[in-house]
Amino acid sequence: MGITRTEIFTDEQNQLATLLKALAHPARIAILQRIMVANTCICGDLVGELGLAQATISQHLKELKNAGLIQGTIEGVSVCYCIHPENWKKLEQHLNGFLNEYKGPVSCC
Amino acid sequence: MGITRTEIFTDEQNQLATLLKALAHPARIAILQRIMVANTCICGDLVGELGLAQATISQHLKELKNAGLIQGTIEGVSVCYCIHPENWKKLEQHLNGFLNEYKGPVSCC
DNA sequence: ACTATATATTGCAATATTACGATTAATAAA
DNA sequence: TTTATTAATCGTAATATTGCAATATATAGT
């Protein structure tokens, strides 16, 4: 089968899973970190700085954009990416909401 | 080629990606939520409560255990799972550290 | 118009993930 | 010891992901 059965889960669960999947790759984490550190948007630099082919970087950027985590604007011949402020905030909230459902270790296993 | 090139990333990046991958499935999110809400460990209940086959649930539990997010102890004929307190804390820290690298929207795209 | 530069898209091969039926293993109860 | 119950493992089919070369697209400068 190989296809996630999203129908049996809540929208919340599916949305969080989708966001986490977008984050769950070292290249995409590295890309996001570089964007965050540089603050000012970069792009083609990424291809040189990470050791991946241009097509591969472009693909990862596309995934991050589809997930809404970054936004890109064309600047002449190059493209400038940066964090999507609102969605990043939403991600933080969504994620913290999930993590905080855990109320410390109680009598258990 | 279909294999993540972990060699070109830092251990931090790879570890975070691995943790996020373990979380990045609605079934595993649902499982974690149920464990967190119930506090006291459950297991076989999960098979009934989520609409997935027993083998599938078992597989997801294994992944969560491999990632260190949960722990399981045998209790008679059944198995009791619960959150792994230390690792959950580490996850929170790791994740917050990553999310907080972003310092709000500056002049950008 | 032509050229150079930057990025996106396409097509494909290698590998990973998801899901499940069937089977196995392990304990509890009879 | 047989039987029932629970969970793990195996095998396999369907699908998704990762990565790259090759190609396409789009803008800037000449």
PDB file of C-alpha atoms (C1' of nucleotides) in Angstrom:
ATOM      1  CA  MET A   1       0.000   0.000   0.000  1.00  0.00           C
ATOM      2  CA  GLY A   2       2.608   2.606   0.950  1.00  0.00           C
ATOM      3  CA  ILE A   3       0.158   5.458   1.211  1.00  0.00           C
ATOM      4  CA  THR A   4      -0.535   7.212   4.482  1.00  0.00           C
ATOM      5  CA  ARG A   5      -4.178   6.794   5.528  1.00  0.00           C
ATOM      6  CA  THR A   6      -4.867  10.423   6.303  1.00  0.00           C
ATOM      7  CA  GLU A   7      -8.646   9.884   6.337  1.00  0.00           C
ATOM      8  CA  ILE A   8      -8.530   8.224   9.732  1.00  0.00           C
ATOM      9  CA  PHE A   9      -6.719  11.099  11.454  1.00  0.00           C
ATOM     10  CA  THR A  10      -7.748  14.616  12.403  1.00  0.00           C
ATOM     11  CA  ASP A  11      -6.817  17.619  10.279  1.00  0.00           C
ATOM     12  CA  GLU A  12      -4.627  18.815  13.126  1.00  0.00           C
ATOM     13  CA  GLN A  13      -2.702  15.585  13.157  1.00  0.00           C
ATOM     14  CA  ASN A  14      -2.291  15.522   9.394  1.00  0.00           C
ATOM     15  CA  GLN A  15      -1.222  19.161   9.213  1.00  0.00           C
ATOM     16  CA  LEU A  16       1.355  18.788  11.953  1.00  0.00           C
ATOM     17  CA  ALA A  17       2.698  15.646  10.304  1.00  0.00           C
ATOM     18  CA  THR A  18       3.005  17.477   6.985  1.00  0.00           C
ATOM     19  CA  LEU A  19       4.911  20.346   8.582  1.00  0.00           C
ATOM     20  CA  LEU A  20       7.218  17.987  10.415  1.00  0.00           C
ATOM     21  CA  LYS A  21       7.857  16.024   7.258  1.00  0.00           C
ATOM     22  CA  ALA A  22       8.959  19.200   5.535  1.00  0.00           C
ATOM     23  CA  LEU A  23      11.436  19.773   8.358  1.00  0.00           C
ATOM     24  CA  ALA A  24      12.585  16.177   8.602  1.00  0.00           C
ATOM     25  CA  HIS A  25      15.599  16.290   6.316  1.00  0.00           C
ATOM     26  CA  PRO A  26      19.096  17.477   7.229  1.00  0.00           C
ATOM     27  CA  ALA A  27      19.403  19.470   4.009  1.00  0.00           C
ATOM     28  CA  ARG A  28      16.205  21.356   4.707  1.00  0.00           C
ATOM     29  CA  ILE A  29      17.242  21.965   8.297  1.00  0.00           C
ATOM     30  CA  ALA A  30      20.572  23.280   7.048  1.00  0.00           C
ATOM     31  CA  ILE A  31      18.832  25.512   4.518  1.00  0.00           C
ATOM     32  CA  LEU A  32      16.517  26.947   7.150  1.00  0.00           C
ATOM     33  CA  GLN A  33      19.401  27.541   9.543  1.00  0.00           C
ATOM     34  CA  ARG A  34      21.371  29.406   6.902  1.00  0.00           C
ATOM     35  CA  ILE A  35      18.386  31.538   6.024  1.00  0.00           C
ATOM     36  CA  MET A  36      17.787  32.293   9.692  1.00  0.00           C
ATOM     37  CA  VAL A  37      21.396  33.191  10.405  1.00  0.00           C
ATOM     38  CA  ALA A  38      21.846  35.306   7.286  1.00  0.00           C
ATOM     39  CA  ASN A  39      18.546  37.031   8.015  1.00  0.00           C
ATOM     40  CA  THR A  40      18.845  38.785   4.722  1.00  0.00           C
ATOM     41  CA  CYS A  41      17.683  36.317   2.122  1.00  0.00           C
ATOM     42  CA  ILE A  42      20.125  34.242   0.136  1.00  0.00           C
ATOM     43  CA  CYS A  43      19.695  31.456  -2.370  1.00  0.00           C
ATOM     44  CA  GLY A  44      22.207  30.440  -5.009  1.00  0.00           C
ATOM     45  CA  ASP A  45      24.757  30.613  -2.218  1.00  0.00           C
ATOM     46  CA  LEU A  46      23.102  27.556  -0.747  1.00  0.00           C
ATOM     47  CA  VAL A  47      24.186  25.466  -3.690  1.00  0.00           C
ATOM     48  CA  GLY A  48      27.803  26.337  -2.988  1.00  0.00           C
ATOM     49  CA  GLU A  49      27.571  26.107   0.770  1.00  0.00           C
ATOM     50  CA  LEU A  50      25.787  22.797   1.117  1.00  0.00           C
ATOM     51  CA  GLY A  51      27.357  20.064  -0.957  1.00  0.00           C
ATOM     52  CA  LEU A  52      24.327  19.197  -3.032  1.00  0.00           C
ATOM     53  CA  ALA A  53      23.551  19.640  -6.714  1.00  0.00           C
ATOM     54  CA  GLN A  54      21.618  22.691  -7.838  1.00  0.00           C
ATOM     55  CA  ALA A  55      18.600  20.626  -8.838  1.00  0.00           C
ATOM     56  CA  THR A  56      18.506  19.003  -5.433  1.00  0.00           C
ATOM     57  CA  ILE A  57      18.657  22.302  -3.547  1.00  0.00           C
ATOM     58  CA  SER A  58      15.950  23.720  -5.752  1.00  0.00           C
ATOM     59  CA  GLN A  59      13.768  20.746  -4.952  1.00  0.00           C
ATOM     60  CA  HIS A  60      14.249  21.133  -1.202  1.00  0.00           C
ATOM     61  CA  LEU A  61      13.471  24.841  -1.444  1.00  0.00           C
ATOM     62  CA  LYS A  62      10.299  24.001  -3.283  1.00  0.00           C
ATOM     63  CA  GLU A  63       9.223  21.631  -0.531  1.00  0.00           C
ATOM     64  CA  LEU A  64       9.878  24.240   2.127  1.00  0.00           C
ATOM     65  CA  LYS A  65       7.902  26.746   0.122  1.00  0.00           C
ATOM     66  CA  ASN A  66       5.013  24.332  -0.405  1.00  0.00           C
ATOM     67  CA  ALA A  67       4.912  23.737   3.322  1.00  0.00           C
ATOM     68  CA  GLY A  68       4.700  27.502   3.749  1.00  0.00           C
ATOM     69  CA  LEU A  69       7.841  27.698   5.847  1.00  0.00           C
ATOM     70  CA  ILE A  70       9.704  30.034   3.496  1.00  0.00           C
ATOM     71  CA  GLN A  71       8.844  32.553   0.832  1.00  0.00           C
ATOM     72  CA  GLY A  72      10.834  33.585  -2.220  1.00  0.00           C
ATOM     73  CA  THR A  73      10.923  36.718  -4.274  1.00  0.00           C
ATOM     74  CA  ILE A  74      12.644  37.168  -7.606  1.00  0.00           C
ATOM     75  CA  GLU A  75      15.454  39.682  -7.510  1.00  0.00           C
ATOM     76  CA  GLY A  76      16.829  40.211 -10.943  1.00  0.00           C
ATOM     77  CA  VAL A  77      18.296  36.983 -12.132  1.00  0.00           C
ATOM     78  CA  SER A  78      18.366  35.350  -8.720  1.00  0.00           C
ATOM     79  CA  VAL A  79      15.775  34.432  -6.121  1.00  0.00           C
ATOM     80  CA  CYS A  80      15.766  35.535  -2.528  1.00  0.00           C
ATOM     81  CA  TYR A  81      14.296  33.227   0.069  1.00  0.00           C
ATOM     82  CA  CYS A  82      13.439  33.976   3.648  1.00  0.00           C
ATOM     83  CA  ILE A  83      11.389  32.619   6.506  1.00  0.00           C
ATOM     84  CA  HIS A  84       7.640  33.106   6.224  1.00  0.00           C
ATOM     85  CA  PRO A  85       7.063  35.027   9.476  1.00  0.00           C
ATOM     86  CA  GLU A  86       3.400  34.217  10.103  1.00  0.00           C
ATOM     87  CA  ASN A  87       3.698  30.551   9.240  1.00  0.00           C
ATOM     88  CA  TRP A  88       6.842  30.174  11.288  1.00  0.00           C
ATOM     89  CA  LYS A  89       4.958  31.518  14.283  1.00  0.00           C
ATOM     90  CA  LYS A  90       2.121  29.121  13.586  1.00  0.00           C
ATOM     91  CA  LEU A  91       4.581  26.259  13.410  1.00  0.00           C
ATOM     92  CA  GLU A  92       6.036  27.213  16.786  1.00  0.00           C
ATOM     93  CA  GLN A  93       2.586  27.346  18.333  1.00  0.00           C
ATOM     94  CA  HIS A  94       1.407  24.150  16.739  1.00  0.00           C
ATOM     95  CA  LEU A  95       4.543  22.357  17.815  1.00  0.00           C
ATOM     96  CA  ASN A  96       4.629  23.721  21.332  1.00  0.00           C
ATOM     97  CA  GLY A  97       0.990  22.816  21.747  1.00  0.00           C
ATOM     98  CA  PHE A  98       1.857  19.272  20.853  1.00  0.00           C
ATOM     99  CA  LEU A  99       4.986  18.989  22.983  1.00  0.00           C
ATOM    100  CA  ASN A 100       3.263  20.492  25.996  1.00  0.00           C
ATOM    101  CA  GLU A 101       0.571  17.865  26.056  1.00  0.00           C
ATOM    102  CA  TYR A 102       3.123  15.878  27.991  1.00  0.00           C
ATOM    103  CA  LYS A 103       2.917  16.639  31.716  1.00  0.00           C
ATOM    104  CA  GLY A 104       6.101  15.173  33.074  1.00  0.00           C
ATOM    105  CA  PRO A 105       6.732  11.607  34.214  1.00  0.00           C
ATOM    106  CA  VAL A 106       3.941  10.153  36.349  1.00  0.00           C
ATOM    107  CA  SER A 107       3.772   6.674  37.785  1.00  0.00           C
ATOM    108  CA  CYS A 108       4.134   4.580  34.684  1.00  0.00           C
ATOM    109  CA  CYS A 109       6.365   1.954  33.073  1.00  0.00           C
TER     110      CYS A 109
ATOM    111  CA  MET B   1      19.672   8.258  -5.795  1.00  0.00           C
ATOM    112  CA  GLY B   2      17.218   8.002  -2.934  1.00  0.00           C
ATOM    113  CA  ILE B   3      19.608   7.915  -0.009  1.00  0.00           C
ATOM    114  CA  THR B   4      20.048  10.945   2.220  1.00  0.00           C
ATOM    115  CA  ARG B   5      23.636  12.203   2.142  1.00  0.00           C
ATOM    116  CA  THR B   6      24.118  12.490   5.882  1.00  0.00           C
ATOM    117  CA  GLU B   7      27.918  12.791   5.563  1.00  0.00           C
ATOM    118  CA  ILE B   8      27.695  16.373   4.392  1.00  0.00           C
ATOM    119  CA  PHE B   9      25.669  17.582   7.375  1.00  0.00           C
ATOM    120  CA  THR B  10      26.467  18.063  11.035  1.00  0.00           C
ATOM    121  CA  ASP B  11      25.513  15.503  13.654  1.00  0.00           C
ATOM    122  CA  GLU B  12      23.117  18.042  15.112  1.00  0.00           C
ATOM    123  CA  GLN B  13      21.346  18.447  11.816  1.00  0.00           C
ATOM    124  CA  ASN B  14      21.152  14.727  11.209  1.00  0.00           C
ATOM    125  CA  GLN B  15      19.915  13.980  14.716  1.00  0.00           C
ATOM    126  CA  LEU B  16      17.221  16.617  14.591  1.00  0.00           C
ATOM    127  CA  ALA B  17      16.120  15.374  11.169  1.00  0.00           C
ATOM    128  CA  THR B  18      15.902  11.816  12.514  1.00  0.00           C
ATOM    129  CA  LEU B  19      13.787  12.906  15.459  1.00  0.00           C
ATOM    130  CA  LEU B  20      11.494  14.952  13.256  1.00  0.00           C
ATOM    131  CA  LYS B  21      11.119  12.070  10.833  1.00  0.00           C
ATOM    132  CA  ALA B  22       9.969   9.876  13.697  1.00  0.00           C
ATOM    133  CA  LEU B  23       7.314  12.462  14.522  1.00  0.00           C
ATOM    134  CA  ALA B  24       6.324  13.149  10.932  1.00  0.00           C
ATOM    135  CA  HIS B  25       3.433  10.755  10.563  1.00  0.00           C
ATOM    136  CA  PRO B  26      -0.158  11.301  11.673  1.00  0.00           C
ATOM    137  CA  ALA B  27      -0.377   7.812  13.166  1.00  0.00           C
ATOM    138  CA  ARG B  28       2.698   8.385  15.300  1.00  0.00           C
ATOM    139  CA  ILE B  29       1.432  11.798  16.356  1.00  0.00           C
ATOM    140  CA  ALA B  30      -1.884  10.215  17.296  1.00  0.00           C
ATOM    141  CA  ILE B  31      -0.103   7.487  19.239  1.00  0.00           C
ATOM    142  CA  LEU B  32       1.991   9.997  21.161  1.00  0.00           C
ATOM    143  CA  GLN B  33      -1.049  12.122  21.921  1.00  0.00           C
ATOM    144  CA  ARG B  34      -2.952   9.159  23.292  1.00  0.00           C
ATOM    145  CA  ILE B  35      -0.027   8.120  25.428  1.00  0.00           C
ATOM    146  CA  MET B  36       0.327  11.661  26.737  1.00  0.00           C
ATOM    147  CA  VAL B  37      -3.358  12.055  27.538  1.00  0.00           C
ATOM    148  CA  ALA B  38      -3.706   8.640  29.145  1.00  0.00           C
ATOM    149  CA  ASN B  39      -0.525   9.256  31.118  1.00  0.00           C
ATOM    150  CA  THR B  40      -0.695   5.722  32.339  1.00  0.00           C
ATOM    151  CA  CYS B  41       0.715   3.574  29.558  1.00  0.00           C
ATOM    152  CA  ILE B  42      -1.532   1.810  27.111  1.00  0.00           C
ATOM    153  CA  CYS B  43      -0.862  -0.255  24.023  1.00  0.00           C
ATOM    154  CA  GLY B  44      -3.181  -2.863  22.525  1.00  0.00           C
ATOM    155  CA  ASP B  45      -5.870  -0.234  23.002  1.00  0.00           C
ATOM    156  CA  LEU B  46      -4.170   1.764  20.275  1.00  0.00           C
ATOM    157  CA  VAL B  47      -5.001  -0.885  17.720  1.00  0.00           C
ATOM    158  CA  GLY B  48      -8.669  -0.517  18.492  1.00  0.00           C
ATOM    159  CA  GLU B  49      -8.654   3.245  18.816  1.00  0.00           C
ATOM    160  CA  LEU B  50      -6.741   4.160  15.691  1.00  0.00           C
ATOM    161  CA  GLY B  51      -8.047   2.417  12.611  1.00  0.00           C
ATOM    162  CA  LEU B  52      -4.851   0.647  11.637  1.00  0.00           C
ATOM    163  CA  ALA B  53      -3.888  -3.002  11.609  1.00  0.00           C
ATOM    164  CA  GLN B  54      -2.025  -4.456  14.558  1.00  0.00           C
ATOM    165  CA  ALA B  55       1.127  -4.994  12.533  1.00  0.00           C
ATOM    166  CA  THR B  56       1.087  -1.380  11.426  1.00  0.00           C
ATOM    167  CA  ILE B  57       0.681  -0.011  14.938  1.00  0.00           C
ATOM    168  CA  SER B  58       3.443  -2.258  16.171  1.00  0.00           C
ATOM    169  CA  GLN B  59       5.717  -0.936  13.446  1.00  0.00           C
ATOM    170  CA  HIS B  60       4.991   2.680  14.341  1.00  0.00           C
ATOM    171  CA  LEU B  61       5.603   1.945  18.021  1.00  0.00           C
ATOM    172  CA  LYS B  62       8.931   0.406  17.089  1.00  0.00           C
ATOM    173  CA  GLU B  63       9.939   3.526  15.195  1.00  0.00           C
ATOM    174  CA  LEU B  64       9.014   5.745  18.123  1.00  0.00           C
ATOM    175  CA  LYS B  65      10.982   3.475  20.425  1.00  0.00           C
ATOM    176  CA  ASN B  66      13.993   3.460  18.107  1.00  0.00           C
ATOM    177  CA  ALA B  67      13.927   7.242  18.065  1.00  0.00           C
ATOM    178  CA  GLY B  68      13.951   7.105  21.866  1.00  0.00           C
ATOM    179  CA  LEU B  69      10.681   8.999  22.196  1.00  0.00           C
ATOM    180  CA  ILE B  70       8.843   6.241  24.049  1.00  0.00           C
ATOM    181  CA  GLN B  71       9.734   3.270  26.197  1.00  0.00           C
ATOM    182  CA  GLY B  72       7.876   0.025  26.682  1.00  0.00           C
ATOM    183  CA  THR B  73       7.729  -2.510  29.465  1.00  0.00           C
ATOM    184  CA  ILE B  74       6.145  -5.935  29.341  1.00  0.00           C
ATOM    185  CA  GLU B  75       3.197  -6.336  31.658  1.00  0.00           C
ATOM    186  CA  GLY B  76       1.976  -9.840  31.629  1.00  0.00           C
ATOM    187  CA  VAL B  77       0.711 -10.604  28.183  1.00  0.00           C
ATOM    188  CA  SER B  78       0.564  -7.018  27.057  1.00  0.00           C
ATOM    189  CA  VAL B  79       3.067  -4.199  26.668  1.00  0.00           C
ATOM    190  CA  CYS B  80       2.855  -0.808  28.280  1.00  0.00           C
ATOM    191  CA  TYR B  81       4.317   2.160  26.477  1.00  0.00           C
ATOM    192  CA  CYS B  82       4.927   5.648  27.779  1.00  0.00           C
ATOM    193  CA  ILE B  83       6.874   8.772  26.957  1.00  0.00           C
ATOM    194  CA  HIS B  84      10.602   8.597  27.591  1.00  0.00           C
ATOM    195  CA  PRO B  85      10.916  11.567  29.988  1.00  0.00           C
ATOM    196  CA  GLU B  86      14.575  12.474  29.469  1.00  0.00           C
ATOM    197  CA  ASN B  87      14.495  12.135  25.703  1.00  0.00           C
ATOM    198  CA  TRP B  88      11.266  14.066  25.449  1.00  0.00           C
ATOM    199  CA  LYS B  89      12.904  16.908  27.320  1.00  0.00           C
ATOM    200  CA  LYS B  90      15.897  16.712  24.997  1.00  0.00           C
ATOM    201  CA  LEU B  91      13.570  16.832  22.013  1.00  0.00           C
ATOM    202  CA  GLU B  92      11.911  19.956  23.358  1.00  0.00           C
ATOM    203  CA  GLN B  93      15.253  21.636  23.892  1.00  0.00           C
ATOM    204  CA  HIS B  94      16.662  20.568  20.560  1.00  0.00           C
ATOM    205  CA  LEU B  95      13.564  21.732  18.774  1.00  0.00           C
ATOM    206  CA  ASN B  96      13.238  25.025  20.620  1.00  0.00           C
ATOM    207  CA  GLY B  97      16.889  25.730  19.977  1.00  0.00           C
ATOM    208  CA  PHE B  98      16.229  25.308  16.289  1.00  0.00           C
ATOM    209  CA  LEU B  99      13.009  27.314  16.149  1.00  0.00           C
ATOM    210  CA  ASN B 100      14.495  30.152  18.157  1.00  0.00           C
ATOM    211  CA  GLU B 101      17.297  30.711  15.701  1.00  0.00           C
ATOM    212  CA  TYR B 102      14.738  32.798  13.875  1.00  0.00           C
ATOM    213  CA  LYS B 103      14.711  36.355  15.170  1.00  0.00           C
ATOM    214  CA  GLY B 104      11.518  37.801  13.745  1.00  0.00           C
ATOM    215  CA  PRO B 105      10.988  39.423  10.376  1.00  0.00           C
ATOM    216  CA  VAL B 106      13.724  41.857   9.399  1.00  0.00           C
ATOM    217  CA  SER B 107      14.005  43.797   6.192  1.00  0.00           C
ATOM    218  CA  CYS B 108      13.872  41.027   3.658  1.00  0.00           C
ATOM    219  CA  CYS B 109      11.843  39.668   0.760  1.00  0.00           C
TER     220      CYS B 109
ATOM    221  C1'  DA C   1      19.459  39.443 -30.999  1.00  0.00           C
ATOM    222  C1'  DC C   2      23.119  37.100 -28.366  1.00  0.00           C
ATOM    223  C1'  DT C   3      25.359  35.587 -24.235  1.00  0.00           C
ATOM    224  C1'  DA C   4      25.920  34.692 -19.499  1.00  0.00           C
ATOM    225  C1'  DT C   5      23.931  33.679 -15.148  1.00  0.00           C
ATOM    226  C1'  DA C   6      20.492  31.828 -11.997  1.00  0.00           C
ATOM    227  C1'  DT C   7      16.791  28.922 -11.005  1.00  0.00           C
ATOM    228  C1'  DA C   8      13.107  25.550 -12.093  1.00  0.00           C
ATOM    229  C1'  DT C   9      11.538  21.386 -14.205  1.00  0.00           C
ATOM    230  C1'  DT C  10      11.802  16.772 -16.171  1.00  0.00           C
ATOM    231  C1'  DG C  11      13.050  12.081 -16.203  1.00  0.00           C
ATOM    232  C1'  DC C  12      15.051   8.492 -14.019  1.00  0.00           C
ATOM    233  C1'  DA C  13      17.512   5.207 -10.793  1.00  0.00           C
ATOM    234  C1'  DA C  14      18.221   3.881  -6.049  1.00  0.00           C
ATOM    235  C1'  DT C  15      16.268   3.530  -1.828  1.00  0.00           C
ATOM    236  C1'  DA C  16      12.805   4.304   1.971  1.00  0.00           C
ATOM    237  C1'  DT C  17       8.172   4.255   3.842  1.00  0.00           C
ATOM    238  C1'  DT C  18       3.543   2.655   4.660  1.00  0.00           C
ATOM    239  C1'  DA C  19       0.301  -0.838   5.273  1.00  0.00           C
ATOM    240  C1'  DC C  20      -1.294  -5.391   5.896  1.00  0.00           C
ATOM    241  C1'  DG C  21      -1.919 -10.563   5.980  1.00  0.00           C
ATOM    242  C1'  DA C  22       0.319 -14.377   7.813  1.00  0.00           C
ATOM    243  C1'  DT C  23       3.228 -16.201  10.996  1.00  0.00           C
ATOM    244  C1'  DT C  24       5.889 -16.487  15.164  1.00  0.00           C
ATOM    245  C1'  DA C  25       6.915 -15.834  20.100  1.00  0.00           C
ATOM    246  C1'  DA C  26       5.692 -15.321  24.684  1.00  0.00           C
ATOM    247  C1'  DT C  27       2.797 -15.234  28.640  1.00  0.00           C
ATOM    248  C1'  DA C  28      -1.682 -16.377  31.197  1.00  0.00           C
ATOM    249  C1'  DA C  29      -5.447 -19.116  32.135  1.00  0.00           C
ATOM    250  C1'  DA C  30      -7.848 -23.476  31.841  1.00  0.00           C
TER     251       DA C  30
ATOM    252  C1'  DT D   1      -0.132 -29.280  28.205  1.00  0.00           C
ATOM    253  C1'  DT D   2      -3.563 -27.111  25.552  1.00  0.00           C
ATOM    254  C1'  DT D   3      -5.785 -22.822  24.455  1.00  0.00           C
ATOM    255  C1'  DA D   4      -6.422 -17.929  24.221  1.00  0.00           C
ATOM    256  C1'  DT D   5      -4.473 -13.444  24.063  1.00  0.00           C
ATOM    257  C1'  DT D   6      -1.136 -10.015  22.935  1.00  0.00           C
ATOM    258  C1'  DA D   7       2.574  -8.176  20.517  1.00  0.00           C
ATOM    259  C1'  DA D   8       6.575  -8.658  17.295  1.00  0.00           C
ATOM    260  C1'  DT D   9       8.390 -10.090  12.963  1.00  0.00           C
ATOM    261  C1'  DC D  10       8.406 -11.487   8.042  1.00  0.00           C
ATOM    262  C1'  DG D  11       7.252 -10.983   3.387  1.00  0.00           C
ATOM    263  C1'  DT D  12       5.408  -8.261   0.011  1.00  0.00           C
ATOM    264  C1'  DA D  13       2.883  -4.708  -2.777  1.00  0.00           C
ATOM    265  C1'  DA D  14       2.080   0.131  -3.479  1.00  0.00           C
ATOM    266  C1'  DT D  15       3.833   4.459  -3.161  1.00  0.00           C
ATOM    267  C1'  DA D  16       7.069   8.264  -1.697  1.00  0.00           C
ATOM    268  C1'  DT D  17      11.585  10.331  -1.263  1.00  0.00           C
ATOM    269  C1'  DT D  18      16.243  11.544  -2.506  1.00  0.00           C
ATOM    270  C1'  DG D  19      19.584  12.930  -5.704  1.00  0.00           C
ATOM    271  C1'  DC D  20      21.374  14.144 -10.056  1.00  0.00           C
ATOM    272  C1'  DA D  21      22.174  15.013 -15.141  1.00  0.00           C
ATOM    273  C1'  DA D  22      20.024  17.213 -18.691  1.00  0.00           C
ATOM    274  C1'  DT D  23      17.101  20.504 -20.173  1.00  0.00           C
ATOM    275  C1'  DA D  24      14.067  24.462 -19.999  1.00  0.00           C
ATOM    276  C1'  DT D  25      12.981  29.160 -18.519  1.00  0.00           C
ATOM    277  C1'  DA D  26      13.818  33.763 -17.343  1.00  0.00           C
ATOM    278  C1'  DT D  27      16.331  37.948 -16.556  1.00  0.00           C
ATOM    279  C1'  DA D  28      20.553  41.135 -17.207  1.00  0.00           C
ATOM    280  C1'  DG D  29      24.053  42.839 -19.670  1.00  0.00           C
ATOM    281  C1'  DT D  30      26.332  43.489 -24.247  1.00  0.00           C
TER     282       DT D  30
END
